[in-house]
Coordinates of C-alpha atoms and ligand atoms in Angstrom, one line a residue:
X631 CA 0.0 0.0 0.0
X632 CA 1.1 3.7 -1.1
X633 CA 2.3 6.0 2.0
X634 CA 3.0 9.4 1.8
X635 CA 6.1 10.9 3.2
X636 CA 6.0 14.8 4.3
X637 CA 8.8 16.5 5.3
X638 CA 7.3 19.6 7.5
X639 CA 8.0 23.2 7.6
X640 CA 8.2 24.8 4.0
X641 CA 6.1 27.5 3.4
X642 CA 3.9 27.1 0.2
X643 CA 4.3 29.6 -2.4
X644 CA 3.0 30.0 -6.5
X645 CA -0.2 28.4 -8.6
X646 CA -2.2 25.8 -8.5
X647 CA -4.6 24.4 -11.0
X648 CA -8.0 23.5 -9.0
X649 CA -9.2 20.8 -10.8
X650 CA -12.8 19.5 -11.6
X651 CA -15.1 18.6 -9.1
X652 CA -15.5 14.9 -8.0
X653 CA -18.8 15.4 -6.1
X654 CA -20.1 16.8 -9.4
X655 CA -18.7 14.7 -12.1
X656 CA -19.8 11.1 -10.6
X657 CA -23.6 12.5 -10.9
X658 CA -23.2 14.2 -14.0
X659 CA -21.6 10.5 -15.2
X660 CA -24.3 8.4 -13.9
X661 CA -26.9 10.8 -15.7
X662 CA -25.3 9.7 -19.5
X663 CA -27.7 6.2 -18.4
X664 CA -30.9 9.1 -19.0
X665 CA -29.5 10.2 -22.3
X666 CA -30.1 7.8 -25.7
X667 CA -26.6 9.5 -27.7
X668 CA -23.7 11.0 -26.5
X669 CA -22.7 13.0 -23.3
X670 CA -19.7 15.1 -23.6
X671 CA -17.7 15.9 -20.3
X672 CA -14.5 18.0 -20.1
X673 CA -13.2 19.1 -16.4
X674 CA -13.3 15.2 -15.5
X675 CA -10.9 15.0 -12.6
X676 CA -8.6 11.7 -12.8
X677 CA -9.6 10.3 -9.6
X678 CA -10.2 6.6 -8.4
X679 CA -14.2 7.2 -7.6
X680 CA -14.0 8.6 -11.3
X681 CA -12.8 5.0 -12.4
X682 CA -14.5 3.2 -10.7
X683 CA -18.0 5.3 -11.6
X684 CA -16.8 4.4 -15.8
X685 CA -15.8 0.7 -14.8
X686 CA -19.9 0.0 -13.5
X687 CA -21.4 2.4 -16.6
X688 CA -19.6 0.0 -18.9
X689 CA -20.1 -2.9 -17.0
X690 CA -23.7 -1.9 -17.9
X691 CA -23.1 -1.6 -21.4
X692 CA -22.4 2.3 -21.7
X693 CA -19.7 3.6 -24.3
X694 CA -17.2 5.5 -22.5
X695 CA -14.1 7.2 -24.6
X696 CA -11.5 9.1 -21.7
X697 CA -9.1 11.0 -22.7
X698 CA -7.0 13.2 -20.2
X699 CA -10.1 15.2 -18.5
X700 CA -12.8 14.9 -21.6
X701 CA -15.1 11.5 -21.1
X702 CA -17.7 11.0 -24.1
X703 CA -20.5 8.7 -22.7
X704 CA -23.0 6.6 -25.1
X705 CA -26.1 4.9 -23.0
X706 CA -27.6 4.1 -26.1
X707 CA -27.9 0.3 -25.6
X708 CA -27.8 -0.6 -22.2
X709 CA -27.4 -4.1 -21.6
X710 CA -27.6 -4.6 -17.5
X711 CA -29.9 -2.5 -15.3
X712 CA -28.0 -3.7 -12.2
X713 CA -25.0 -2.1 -9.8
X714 CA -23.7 -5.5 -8.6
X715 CA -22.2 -5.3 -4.4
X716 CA -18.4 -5.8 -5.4
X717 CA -18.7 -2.4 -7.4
X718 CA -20.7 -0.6 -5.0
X719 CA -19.3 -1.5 -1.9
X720 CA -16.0 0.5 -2.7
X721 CA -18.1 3.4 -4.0
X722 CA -21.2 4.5 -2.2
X723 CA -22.1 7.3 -5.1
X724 CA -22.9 3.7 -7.0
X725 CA -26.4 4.6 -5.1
X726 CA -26.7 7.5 -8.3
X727 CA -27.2 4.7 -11.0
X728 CA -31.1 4.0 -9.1
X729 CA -32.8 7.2 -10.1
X730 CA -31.6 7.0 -14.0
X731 CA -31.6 3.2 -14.1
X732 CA -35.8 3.6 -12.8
X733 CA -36.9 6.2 -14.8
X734 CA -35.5 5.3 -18.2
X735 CA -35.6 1.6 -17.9
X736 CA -38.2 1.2 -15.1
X737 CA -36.3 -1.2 -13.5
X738 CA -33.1 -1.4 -11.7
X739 CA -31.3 -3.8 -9.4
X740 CA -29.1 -1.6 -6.9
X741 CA -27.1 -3.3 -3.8
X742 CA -27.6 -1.4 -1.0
X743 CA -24.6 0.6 -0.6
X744 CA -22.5 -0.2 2.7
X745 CA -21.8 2.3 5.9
X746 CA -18.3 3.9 5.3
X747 CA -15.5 4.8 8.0
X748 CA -17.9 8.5 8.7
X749 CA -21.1 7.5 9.3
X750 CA -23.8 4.4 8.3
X751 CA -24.9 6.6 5.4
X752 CA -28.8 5.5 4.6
X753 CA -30.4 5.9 1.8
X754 CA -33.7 5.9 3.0
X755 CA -34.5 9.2 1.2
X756 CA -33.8 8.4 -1.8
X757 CA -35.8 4.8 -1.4
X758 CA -39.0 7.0 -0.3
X759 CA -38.3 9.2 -2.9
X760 CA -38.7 7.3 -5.8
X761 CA -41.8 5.4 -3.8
X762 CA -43.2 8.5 -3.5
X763 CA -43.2 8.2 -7.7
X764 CA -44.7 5.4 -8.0
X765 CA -41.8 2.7 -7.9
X766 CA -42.6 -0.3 -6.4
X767 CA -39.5 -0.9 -4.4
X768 CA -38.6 -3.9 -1.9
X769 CA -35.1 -5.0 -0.5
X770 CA -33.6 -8.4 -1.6
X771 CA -30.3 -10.2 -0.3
X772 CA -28.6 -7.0 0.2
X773 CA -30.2 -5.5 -3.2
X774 CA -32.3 -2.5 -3.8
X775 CA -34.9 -4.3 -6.2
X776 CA -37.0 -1.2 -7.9
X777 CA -39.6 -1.1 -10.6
X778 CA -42.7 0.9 -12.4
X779 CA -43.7 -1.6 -14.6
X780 CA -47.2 -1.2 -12.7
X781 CA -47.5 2.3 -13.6
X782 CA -49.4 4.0 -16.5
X783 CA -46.7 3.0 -19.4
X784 CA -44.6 1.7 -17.1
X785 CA -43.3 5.5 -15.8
X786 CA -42.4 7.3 -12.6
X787 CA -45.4 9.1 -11.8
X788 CA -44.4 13.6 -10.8
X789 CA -44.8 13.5 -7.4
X790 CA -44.1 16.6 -4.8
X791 CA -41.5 15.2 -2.2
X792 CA -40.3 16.8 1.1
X793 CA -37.0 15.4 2.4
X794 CA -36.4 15.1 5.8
X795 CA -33.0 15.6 6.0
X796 CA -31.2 17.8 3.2
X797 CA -29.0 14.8 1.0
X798 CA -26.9 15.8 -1.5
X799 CA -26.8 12.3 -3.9
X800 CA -30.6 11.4 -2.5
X801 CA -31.6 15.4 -4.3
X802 CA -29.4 14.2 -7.6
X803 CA -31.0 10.9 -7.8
X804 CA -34.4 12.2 -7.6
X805 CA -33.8 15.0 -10.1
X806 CA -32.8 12.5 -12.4
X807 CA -35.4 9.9 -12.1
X808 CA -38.2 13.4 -12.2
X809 CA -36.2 14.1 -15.6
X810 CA -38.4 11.5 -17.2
X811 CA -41.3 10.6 -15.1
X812 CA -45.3 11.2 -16.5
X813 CA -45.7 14.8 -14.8
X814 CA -43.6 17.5 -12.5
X815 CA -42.0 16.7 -9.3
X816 CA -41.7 19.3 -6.9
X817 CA -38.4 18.4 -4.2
X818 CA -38.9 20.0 -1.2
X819 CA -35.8 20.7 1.6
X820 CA -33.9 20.0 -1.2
X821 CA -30.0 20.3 -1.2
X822 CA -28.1 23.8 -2.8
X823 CA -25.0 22.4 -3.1
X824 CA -23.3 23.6 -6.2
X825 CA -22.6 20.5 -7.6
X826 CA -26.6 19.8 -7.2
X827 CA -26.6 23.2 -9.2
X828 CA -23.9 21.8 -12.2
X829 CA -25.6 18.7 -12.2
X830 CA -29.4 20.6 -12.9
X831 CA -27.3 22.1 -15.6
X832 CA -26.4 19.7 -17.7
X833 CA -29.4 18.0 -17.3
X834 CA -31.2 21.1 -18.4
X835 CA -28.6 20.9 -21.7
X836 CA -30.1 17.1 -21.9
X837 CA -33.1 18.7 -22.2
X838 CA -34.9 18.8 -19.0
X839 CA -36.9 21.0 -17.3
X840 CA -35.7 22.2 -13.8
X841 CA -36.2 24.9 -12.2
X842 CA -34.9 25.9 -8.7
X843 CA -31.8 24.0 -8.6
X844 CA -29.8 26.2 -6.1
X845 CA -32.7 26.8 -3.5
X846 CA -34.6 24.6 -1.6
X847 CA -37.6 23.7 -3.7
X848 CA -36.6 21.9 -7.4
X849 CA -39.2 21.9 -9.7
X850 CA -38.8 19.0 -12.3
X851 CA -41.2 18.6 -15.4
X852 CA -40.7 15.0 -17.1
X853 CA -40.3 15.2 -20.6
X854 CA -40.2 11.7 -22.9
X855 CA -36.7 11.4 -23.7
X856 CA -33.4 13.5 -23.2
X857 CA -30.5 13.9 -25.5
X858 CA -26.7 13.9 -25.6
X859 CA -24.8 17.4 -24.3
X860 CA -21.4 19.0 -23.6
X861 CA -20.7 20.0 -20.2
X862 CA -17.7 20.8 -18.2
X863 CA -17.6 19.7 -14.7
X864 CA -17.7 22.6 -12.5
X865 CA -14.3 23.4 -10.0
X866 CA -14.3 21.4 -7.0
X867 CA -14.7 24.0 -4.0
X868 CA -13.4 21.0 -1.5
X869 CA -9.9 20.8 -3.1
X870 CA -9.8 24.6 -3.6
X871 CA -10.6 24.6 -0.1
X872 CA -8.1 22.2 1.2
X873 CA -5.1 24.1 -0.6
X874 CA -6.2 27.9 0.7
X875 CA -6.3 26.1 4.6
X876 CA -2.5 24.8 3.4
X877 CA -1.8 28.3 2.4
X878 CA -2.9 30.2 5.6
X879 CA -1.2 27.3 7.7
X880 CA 2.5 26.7 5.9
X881 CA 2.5 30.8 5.3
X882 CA 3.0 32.1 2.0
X883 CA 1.0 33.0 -0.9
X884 CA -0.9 30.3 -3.2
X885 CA -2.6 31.8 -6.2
X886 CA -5.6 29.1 -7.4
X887 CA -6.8 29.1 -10.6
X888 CA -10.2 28.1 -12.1
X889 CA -11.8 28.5 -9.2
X890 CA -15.3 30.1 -8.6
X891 CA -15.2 32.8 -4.7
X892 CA -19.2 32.6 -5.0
X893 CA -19.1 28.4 -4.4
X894 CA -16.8 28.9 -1.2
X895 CA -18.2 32.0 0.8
X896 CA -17.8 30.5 4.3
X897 CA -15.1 28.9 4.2
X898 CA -13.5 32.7 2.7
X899 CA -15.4 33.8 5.8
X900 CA -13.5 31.7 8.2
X901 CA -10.0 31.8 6.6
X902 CA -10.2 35.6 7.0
X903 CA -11.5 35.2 11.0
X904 CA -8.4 33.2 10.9
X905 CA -6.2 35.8 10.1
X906 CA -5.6 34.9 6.7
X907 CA -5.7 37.1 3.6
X908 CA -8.1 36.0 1.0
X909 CA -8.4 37.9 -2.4
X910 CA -10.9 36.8 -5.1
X911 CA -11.2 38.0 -8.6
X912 CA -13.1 36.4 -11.6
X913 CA -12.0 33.3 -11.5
X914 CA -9.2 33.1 -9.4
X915 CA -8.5 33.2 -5.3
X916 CA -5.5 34.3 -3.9
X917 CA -4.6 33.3 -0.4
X918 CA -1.5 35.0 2.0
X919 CA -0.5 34.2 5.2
X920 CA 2.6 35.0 7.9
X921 CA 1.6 31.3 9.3
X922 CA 0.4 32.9 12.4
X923 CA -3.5 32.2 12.5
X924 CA -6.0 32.1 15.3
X925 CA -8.2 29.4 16.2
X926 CA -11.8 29.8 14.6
X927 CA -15.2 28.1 15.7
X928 CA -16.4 25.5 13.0
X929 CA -19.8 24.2 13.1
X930 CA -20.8 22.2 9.7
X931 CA -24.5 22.2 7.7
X932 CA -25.8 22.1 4.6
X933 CA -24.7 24.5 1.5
X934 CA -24.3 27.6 1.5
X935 CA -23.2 27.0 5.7
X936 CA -20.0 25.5 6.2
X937 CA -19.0 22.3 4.7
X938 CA -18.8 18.9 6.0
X939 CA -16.0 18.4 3.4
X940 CA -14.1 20.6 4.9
X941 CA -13.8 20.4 9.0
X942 CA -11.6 18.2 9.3
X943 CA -9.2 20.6 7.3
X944 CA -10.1 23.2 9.4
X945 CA -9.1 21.2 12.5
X946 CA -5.9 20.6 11.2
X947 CA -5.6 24.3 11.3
X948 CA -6.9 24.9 14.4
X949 CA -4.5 22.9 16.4
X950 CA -1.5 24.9 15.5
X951 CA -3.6 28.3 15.5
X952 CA -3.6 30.5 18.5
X953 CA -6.2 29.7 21.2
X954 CA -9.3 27.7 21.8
X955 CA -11.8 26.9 19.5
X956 CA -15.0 24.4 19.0
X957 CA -15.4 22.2 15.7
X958 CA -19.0 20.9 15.8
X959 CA -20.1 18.4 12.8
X960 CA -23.8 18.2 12.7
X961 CA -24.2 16.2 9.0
X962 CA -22.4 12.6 9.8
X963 CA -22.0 10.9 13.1
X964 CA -18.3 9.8 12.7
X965 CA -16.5 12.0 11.4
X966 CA -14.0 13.0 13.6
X967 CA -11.3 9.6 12.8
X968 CA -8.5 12.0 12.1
X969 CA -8.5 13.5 15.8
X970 CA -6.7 10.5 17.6
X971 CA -4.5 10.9 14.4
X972 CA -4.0 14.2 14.8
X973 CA -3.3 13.6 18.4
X974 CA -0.1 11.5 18.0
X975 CA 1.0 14.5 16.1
X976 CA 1.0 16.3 19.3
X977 CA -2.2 17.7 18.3
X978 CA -4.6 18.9 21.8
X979 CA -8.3 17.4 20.9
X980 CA -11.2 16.5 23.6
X981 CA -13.8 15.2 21.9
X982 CA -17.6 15.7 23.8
X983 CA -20.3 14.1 22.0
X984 CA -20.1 15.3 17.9
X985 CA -18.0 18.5 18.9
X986 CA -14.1 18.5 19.6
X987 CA -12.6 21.0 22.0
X988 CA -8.6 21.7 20.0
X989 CA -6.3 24.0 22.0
X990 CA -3.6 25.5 19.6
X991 CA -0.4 24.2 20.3
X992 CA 3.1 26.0 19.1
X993 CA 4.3 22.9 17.1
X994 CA 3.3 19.8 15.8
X995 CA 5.6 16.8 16.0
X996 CA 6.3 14.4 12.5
X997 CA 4.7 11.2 13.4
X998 CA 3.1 8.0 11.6
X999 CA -0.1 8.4 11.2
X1000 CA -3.4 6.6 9.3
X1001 CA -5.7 8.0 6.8
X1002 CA -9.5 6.5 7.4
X1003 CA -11.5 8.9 5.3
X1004 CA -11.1 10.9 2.1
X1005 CA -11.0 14.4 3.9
X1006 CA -9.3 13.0 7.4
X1007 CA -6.4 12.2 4.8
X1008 CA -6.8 15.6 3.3
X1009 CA -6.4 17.1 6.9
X1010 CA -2.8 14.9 8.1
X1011 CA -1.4 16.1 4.8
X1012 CA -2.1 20.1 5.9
X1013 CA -0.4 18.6 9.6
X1014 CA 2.4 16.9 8.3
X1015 CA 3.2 20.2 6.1
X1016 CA 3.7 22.2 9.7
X1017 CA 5.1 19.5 11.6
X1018 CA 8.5 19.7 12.6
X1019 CA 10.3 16.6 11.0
X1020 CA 9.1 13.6 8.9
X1021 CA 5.2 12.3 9.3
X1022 CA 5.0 9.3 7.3
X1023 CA 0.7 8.9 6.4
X1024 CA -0.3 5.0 5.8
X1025 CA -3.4 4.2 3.4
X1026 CA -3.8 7.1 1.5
X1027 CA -5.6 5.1 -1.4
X1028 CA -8.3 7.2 0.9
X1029 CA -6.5 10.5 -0.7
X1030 CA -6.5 9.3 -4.3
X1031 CA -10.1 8.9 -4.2
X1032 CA -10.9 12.6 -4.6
X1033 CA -7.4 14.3 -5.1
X1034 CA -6.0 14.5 -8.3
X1035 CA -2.1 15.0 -8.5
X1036 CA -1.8 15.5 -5.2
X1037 CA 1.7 15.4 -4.3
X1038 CA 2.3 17.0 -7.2
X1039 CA 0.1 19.7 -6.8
X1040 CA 1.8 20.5 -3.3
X1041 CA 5.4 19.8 -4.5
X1042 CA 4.8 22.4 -7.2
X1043 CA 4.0 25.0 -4.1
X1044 CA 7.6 23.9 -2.3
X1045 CA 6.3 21.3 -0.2
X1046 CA 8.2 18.3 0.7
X1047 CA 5.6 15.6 -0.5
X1048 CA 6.9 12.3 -1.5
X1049 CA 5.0 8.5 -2.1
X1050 CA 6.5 5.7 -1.8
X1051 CA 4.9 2.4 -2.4
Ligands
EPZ557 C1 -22.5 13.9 -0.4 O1 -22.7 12.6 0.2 C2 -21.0 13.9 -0.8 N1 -20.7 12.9 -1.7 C3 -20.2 13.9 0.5 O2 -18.8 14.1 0.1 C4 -20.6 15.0 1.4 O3 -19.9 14.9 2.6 C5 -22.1 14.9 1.7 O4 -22.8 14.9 0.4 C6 -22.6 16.1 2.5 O5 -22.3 17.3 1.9 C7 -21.0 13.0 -3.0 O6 -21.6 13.9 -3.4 C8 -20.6 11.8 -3.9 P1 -26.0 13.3 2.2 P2 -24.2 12.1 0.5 O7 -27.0 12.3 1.6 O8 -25.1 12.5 -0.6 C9 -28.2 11.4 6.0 C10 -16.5 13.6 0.2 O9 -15.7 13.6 1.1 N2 -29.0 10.7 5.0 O10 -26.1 14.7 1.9 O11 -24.0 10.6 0.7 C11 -26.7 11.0 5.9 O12 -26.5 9.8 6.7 C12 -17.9 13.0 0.4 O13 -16.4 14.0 -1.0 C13 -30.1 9.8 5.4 O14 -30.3 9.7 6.6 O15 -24.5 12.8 1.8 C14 -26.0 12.2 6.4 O16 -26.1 12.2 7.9 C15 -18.0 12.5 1.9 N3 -30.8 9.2 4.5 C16 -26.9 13.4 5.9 O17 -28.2 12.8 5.6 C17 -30.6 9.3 3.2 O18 -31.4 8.7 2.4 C18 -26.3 14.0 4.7 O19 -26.0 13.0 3.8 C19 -29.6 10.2 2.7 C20 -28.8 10.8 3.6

């Protein structure tokens, strides 16, 4: 297995390219199954969750041609309607194939995706959801078995839907399966997350009808078919995010390009309470820092408040910022795995309940140290750039799930950043 090897203490300075966004592109993926010719991505970052998203879209019988960041996709003959358990169980966001699968094919054979290292991660929402349609839905051996071959020609009936809790993938997957159901769907509570946002566009280039992605009430009118589009994958805020936290920490100045301020406000908000210095202009976001930051409150909620995706980021900062400061995660129930992590770094964390007390120290010590989760990896990279000496992270096949070139991406800023198998 692939460690990473950081040698702390260099301050990061230059440009970095902020690549497209993962929690956008596996939707906008999943939707070619809705279209019946070609959908044309660009800004399709080269991540494992990327591959792994193509390897069960062919295994289905799509057409997929990748080349660098462009993917062409061609659902025209779909062979199998099912996502089988050894594909989904290393990628939840499989859960994104149900919706399309449903409302195109009217039947789909979905295994129920597994818990993962932050939380047990229901899908319960998107189940009801697509009840709430009409689908007749039961689950078999693990399996989600769905189908509407009761319904009036065999379609997803519009229904109006309130969510209970505000899910990102449970919104996409309904959006999608309301894309071509008999009637409009009004989604109510529904996520604003921008990627919810990129993915209503490009289904509106399919040629859907949405209105209201971006707020809390979606308005979907089903139309018979959609057709092929070209869309690029909008930036992804989280790694933009994760590299202006490295900035402000390491001290320096980092210039990110392609990189939208208006998807990032609070986290803008929170480097600058920080002490940082955050500049934005069209599309690019400047960040400066002496290094010398104080210790900010964090408590995490759906877009536009601040994200989930990026707390544990932030507590990396916080435990070498001045003072005393609360980080309180209020979307998953387990996802503070890189605190006792964090802690053999030298790191001071008490954790009460789903909010961790972190008292800035001066200096964090190299250690080795585990990644569990995508984002807790994210966060012992920003601590092993400020640690004083070598920290050696194990199991970052967690990183290379939704960083692309990440070594090199830091390397390129004058870190120390080096993986060895
Ligand atoms: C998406 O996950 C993202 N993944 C996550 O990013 C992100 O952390 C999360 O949204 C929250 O912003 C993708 O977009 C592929 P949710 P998702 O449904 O959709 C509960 C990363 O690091 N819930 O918005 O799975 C759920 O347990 C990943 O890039 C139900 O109870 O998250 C959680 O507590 C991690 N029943 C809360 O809602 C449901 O049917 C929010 O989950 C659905 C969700």
């Amino acid at each position: 297995m692939d460690k990473l090897l950081i040698q702390g203490g260099a301050r990061l300075n230059g440009e970095v390219t902020v690549s497209g966004a993962k929690n956008a592109a596996l939707p906008i993926l999943c939707a070619a199954l809705l279209a019946e010719d070609t959908l044309k991505l660009s800004s399709v970052p080269k991540l494992k969750d990327v591959g792994t998203t193509i390897h069960l879209l062919e295994h289905m019988g799509v057409k997929v041609n990748r080349q660098a960041d462009k993917v062409d996709l061609d659902a025209r003959h779909i062979q199998s309607l099912e996502a089988p358990y050894e594909m989904v169980k290393t990628m939840r966001a499989s859960i994104l194939v149900l919706g399309p699968l449903l409302a195109r094919f009217g039947k789909a054979r979905v295994s129920l995706p597994g818990g993962c290292a932050i939380g047990s991660r229901p899908v319960d929402l998107h189940i009801k959801g697509l009840q709430a349609m009409g689908a007749k839905i039961h689950i078999e051996h693990g399996y989600i078995e769905a189908t509407t071959e009761h319904l009036p020609n065999k379609r997803l009936q519009g229904a109006r839907y309130y969510m209970d809790l505000v899910t990102v993938t449970g919104t996409e997957n309904l959006m999608m399966a309301a894309a071509l159901a008999n009637g409009t769907t009004v989604l109510e509570n529904a996520a604003k997350e921008p990627e919810v946002v990129d993915m209503a566009e490009c289904l509106i280039k399919m040629g859907a009808k949405i209105k209201g992605a971006g707020t809390d009430v979606i308005t979907i009118e089903g139309v018979e078919k959609l057709h092929g589009a070209t869309h690029q994958v909008v930036c992804d805020r989280i790694e933009a995010g994760t590299y202006m936290v490295a900035a402000a920490m390491t001290g320096g100045e980092v210039k990110l390009l392609n990189v939208k301020e208006n998807l990032l406000d609070a986290v803008i908000e929170k480097l600058r309470e920080a002490g940082a210095e955050v500049i934005c202009d069209q599309n690019t976001i400047t960040v400066k820092s002496d290094g010398k930051l104080k210790a900010v409150n964090i408590r995490t909620a759906p877009h536009p408040a601040f994200p989930t995706d990026m707390q544990a980021q932030f507590m990396a900062l916080n435990t070498v910022a001045e003072g005393v400061s609360k980080v309180t995660e209020t979307i998953f129930e387990n996802r503070f795995m890189h605190v006792q992590e964090m802690q053999r770094l030298g790191a001071n964390i008490d954790i009460d309940g789903n909010t961790a007390l972190v008292k800035g120290v001066a200096q964090l010590e190299g250690a080795t140290v585990m990644a569990t989760d995508l984002r807790a990896s994210a966060s012992l990279v920003l601590a092993g750039l400020v640690a004083q000496g070598q920290t050696v992270i194990e199991r970052i096949y967690h990183l290379d799930r939704g960083y692309e070139n990440l070594e090199e991406k830091f390397n390129a800023l004058g870190a120390n950043v080096k993986r060895v198998s």
